[in-house]
Amino acid sequence: MSSEHHRDAAESKDRPQDGGVSDREDDPAVEESDEDDAIEHRDTDHPSPSSGEGTRPPPPEKQEEPQSGSHSDGLFSWLQRRTIRRGLFVDPARDNYRTLTSLYCSMNPAVESVNLSTQTHGAVFNLEYSPDGSVLTVACEQTEVLLFDPVSSRHIKTLTEAHDDCVNNIRFLDNRLFATCSDDTTIALWDLRKLNSKVCSLHGHASWVKNIEYDTNTRLLVTSGFDGNVITWDTNRFTEDGCPHKKFFHTRYLMRMRLTPDCSKMLISTSSGYLLILHDLDLTQSLEVGSYRMLRARRTPLSSDGGTSASRSAGTVRQGNDSSKIHPHREGISPRNSLEVLTPEIPGEKDRGNCITSLQLHPKGWATLIRCSSNMDDHEWTCVYEFQEGAPTRPLVSPRCSLRLTHYIEEANVGRGYIKELCFSPDGRLICSPYGYGVRLLAFDEHCGELADCMPVQTSCLREIRSIYSHSDVVLTTKFSPTHCQLASGCLSGRVALYQPKF
């Protein structure tokens, strides 16, 4: 995100002031938390900007002769600033900080949590809700996939022997069709309307398949595994025998692969600490080694006090200390599938390598969320990196973006050797992170604000909103419901817990 983005986001918190164009410094005595009350106090005839009457002009008999700096001008300017990058209408969620914080802080284990203690399915490796929130699927260690109604906690179906080995990941393609992947090197397609058998099995990987993505634009299924391959599957032409597929990309030490929400970028994390970004993504092309264009390979710099550089000026891209790895190429616009290689640094881990075990994307595509452990496996961190747009520092390099570390927090180093999958809330305001035998709800500020509205100049710590301990074993995975105010977590002993606000 550009520097203009951050300045506008900061201005969006300001209350309307005389003149409508004054900065926050003109009236430092007014606090943000009292903005609506202050507006009403200054002119009770004017409605509050958070109400439905916020843009109606005052009655003619009470309206003064228009003057520069009138309260009406300030109100309209304030409303206009709030709509920047959010379409033509004001996002109502921006006026609900207190409500959201209250809901998040009241999260508690549901009375009717799903208690899977049959001792037949093993650890819970992944949780996934259907897009409409009506089904919760559970990927289990012992070859099973479980389906539940998350509202009633009612068991729907157990897919026994869904695979021949551990089930690692589940991805819904729509409200009825979903895919599972496994250590048996296969991917299976399932239909909620006919769960007695698979739609088809997909063969193409040579090792454990660890995660699945879906490009809604091309309807291509994208999978990655420990064989280092990223494979695309054409679900437009699948049959009972499978569907056409091709190897899209290969890299060593591959851990996780994700697509941004708009499917314009692919991010790949590795056990060697590298983060690969493919820009201007075109999944219809097959990338052999050496056929893609390397933008740059560099280390994201940290300032001397442990935070990232405070330079945020537009058009400036910080040059890292791995500049020797930059591959020059011809001038002009970079081609599709241009590759950028980063080695994100973690506070306190400058002199040691890191293994990036978990990788998630902000639901609005603003940032990436990673969980990494040191090579000595004695520290674990959760970090948020924002995508930054910027002009290249060299004429021959045309990067589309870079990453800047904005927030981080150290995690409990419990359950070494297991991958802990964290997640964003659907609105992107909250992070749920496995924390020992429970979960932590983390936010960018104490008000559970949007990332764009509370972007720090220097790297800062994530704020802990709530910690909940409801398991008797190490929590491995978490997931927010896309439609309900609900959260699910699964642990090593096989229990799934549901959380919802307690009123």
XYZ file of C-alpha atoms in Angstrom, residues 260-261 360-369 384 387 424-429 444 450-452:
24
model
C -4.102 -13.473 -3.022
C -7.886 -12.875 -2.932
C -2.070 -16.729 5.168
C -3.339 -13.712 3.217
C -5.369 -10.767 4.478
C -8.950 -11.137 3.130
C -8.623 -7.763 1.366
C -5.172 -8.589 0.005
C -3.437 -5.887 2.043
C -0.917 -8.068 3.854
C 0.474 -11.527 4.412
C 0.503 -13.341 7.742
C 2.316 -9.373 9.528
C 2.253 -5.209 0.531
C -7.612 -13.898 9.714
C -11.195 -13.030 10.601
C -13.419 -12.446 7.535
C -13.119 -8.659 7.921
C -9.353 -8.834 8.445
C -9.417 -7.037 11.805
C -3.568 -4.388 15.197
C -8.539 -2.211 10.214
C -4.914 -2.627 9.227
C -5.153 0.389 6.894
